[in-house]
Coordinates of C-alpha atoms in Angstrom, one line a residue:
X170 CA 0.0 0.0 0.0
X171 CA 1.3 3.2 -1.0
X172 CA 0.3 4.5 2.8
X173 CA 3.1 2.7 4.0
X174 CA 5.5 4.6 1.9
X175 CA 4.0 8.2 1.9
X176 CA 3.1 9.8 -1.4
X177 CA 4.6 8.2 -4.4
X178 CA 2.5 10.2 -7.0
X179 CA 3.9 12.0 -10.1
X180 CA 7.6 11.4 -11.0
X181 CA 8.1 9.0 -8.0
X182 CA 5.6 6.6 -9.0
X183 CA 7.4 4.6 -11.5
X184 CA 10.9 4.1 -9.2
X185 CA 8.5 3.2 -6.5
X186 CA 6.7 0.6 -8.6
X187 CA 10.3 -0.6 -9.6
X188 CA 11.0 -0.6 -5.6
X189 CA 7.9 -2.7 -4.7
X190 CA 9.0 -5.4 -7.2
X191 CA 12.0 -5.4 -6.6
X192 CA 11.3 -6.7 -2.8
X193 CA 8.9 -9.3 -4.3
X194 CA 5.7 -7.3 -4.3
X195 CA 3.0 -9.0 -7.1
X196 CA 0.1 -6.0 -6.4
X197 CA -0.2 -2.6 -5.3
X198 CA -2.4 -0.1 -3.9
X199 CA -2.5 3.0 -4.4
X200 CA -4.5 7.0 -3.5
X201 CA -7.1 7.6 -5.6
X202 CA -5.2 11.4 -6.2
X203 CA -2.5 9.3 -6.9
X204 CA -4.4 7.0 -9.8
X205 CA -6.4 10.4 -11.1
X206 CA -3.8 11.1 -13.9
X207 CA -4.2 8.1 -15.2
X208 CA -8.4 7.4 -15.0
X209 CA -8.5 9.0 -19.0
X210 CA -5.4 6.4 -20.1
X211 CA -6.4 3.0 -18.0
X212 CA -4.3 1.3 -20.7
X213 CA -1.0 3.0 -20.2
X214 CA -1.6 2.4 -16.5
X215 CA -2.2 -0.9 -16.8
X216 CA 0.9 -1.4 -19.3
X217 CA 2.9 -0.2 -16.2
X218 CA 2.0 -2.3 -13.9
X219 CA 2.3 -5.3 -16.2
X220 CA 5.8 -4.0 -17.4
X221 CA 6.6 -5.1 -14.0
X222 CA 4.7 -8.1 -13.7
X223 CA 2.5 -6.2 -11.4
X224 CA -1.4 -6.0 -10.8
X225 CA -3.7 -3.4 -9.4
X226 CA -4.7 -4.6 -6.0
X227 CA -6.8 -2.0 -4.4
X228 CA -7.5 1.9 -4.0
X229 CA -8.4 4.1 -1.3
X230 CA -9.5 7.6 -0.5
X231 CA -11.3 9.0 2.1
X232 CA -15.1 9.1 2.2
X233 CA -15.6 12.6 2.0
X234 CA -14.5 12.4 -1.8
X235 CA -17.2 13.8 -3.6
X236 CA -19.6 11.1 -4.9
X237 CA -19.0 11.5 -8.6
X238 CA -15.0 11.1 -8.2
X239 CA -16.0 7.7 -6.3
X240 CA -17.4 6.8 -9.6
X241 CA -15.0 8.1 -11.4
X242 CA -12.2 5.7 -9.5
X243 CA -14.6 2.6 -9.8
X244 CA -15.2 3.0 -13.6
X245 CA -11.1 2.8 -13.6
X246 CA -10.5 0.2 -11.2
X247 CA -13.3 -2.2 -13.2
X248 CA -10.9 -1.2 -16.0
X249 CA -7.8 -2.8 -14.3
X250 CA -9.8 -5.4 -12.8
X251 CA -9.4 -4.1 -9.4
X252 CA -12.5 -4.5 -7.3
X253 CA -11.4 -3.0 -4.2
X254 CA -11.6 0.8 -2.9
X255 CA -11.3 1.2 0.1
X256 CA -13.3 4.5 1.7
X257 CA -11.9 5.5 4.6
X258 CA -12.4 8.2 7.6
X259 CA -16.3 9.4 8.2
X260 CA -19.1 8.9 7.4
X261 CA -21.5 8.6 3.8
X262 CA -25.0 8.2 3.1
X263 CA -25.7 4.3 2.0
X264 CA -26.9 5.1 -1.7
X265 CA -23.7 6.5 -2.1
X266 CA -22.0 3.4 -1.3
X267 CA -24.7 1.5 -3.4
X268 CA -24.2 3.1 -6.6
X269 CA -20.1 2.7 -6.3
X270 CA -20.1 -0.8 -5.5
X271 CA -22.6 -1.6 -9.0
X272 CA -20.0 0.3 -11.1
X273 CA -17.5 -2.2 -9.5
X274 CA -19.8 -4.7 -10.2

């Protein structure tokens, strides 16, 4: 999980994906904010990650993310085959959580 290692977004993504493999890692998981550049390109993302014989594992972000960039994070995840985002901190009304976890499917 990219919480153990702080923020790893932008420029420090890729030597930290080369990092977690190196120590045997087979998934990550990663912010939300830090997965954001990528949601229009899920491809390229996903050519990363298998570059390095790695998969997509999980997401997180905290719950107060507004509703629509929940969605947003699903519709990528479901492209990586990631069914896991973890919402974290707070709390959200229950058709909120509904509506993300169909997009996941």
């Amino acid at each position: 999980m990219e919480l153990m290692w702080g923020d790893v977004s932008g420029a420090k993504l890729e030597p930290w994906l080369d990092e977690i493999r190196a120590i045997g890692f087979t998934g990550v998981a990663l912010r939300r904010t830090t997965l954001e550049p990528f949601f229009a390109e899920p491809a390229r993302f996903a050519a990363m990650l298998a570059s390095r014989g790695l998969a997509l594992a999980g997401a997180y972000t905290t719950i107060d993310t507004p509703a629509a960039e929940i969605e947003r994070a699903c519709g990528f995840l479901r492209e990586l085959g990631c069914r896991d985002l973890v919402l974290h901190g707070g709390t959200r009304a229950a058709g909120e959580f509904a509506r993300s976890a169909a997009i996941l499917g």
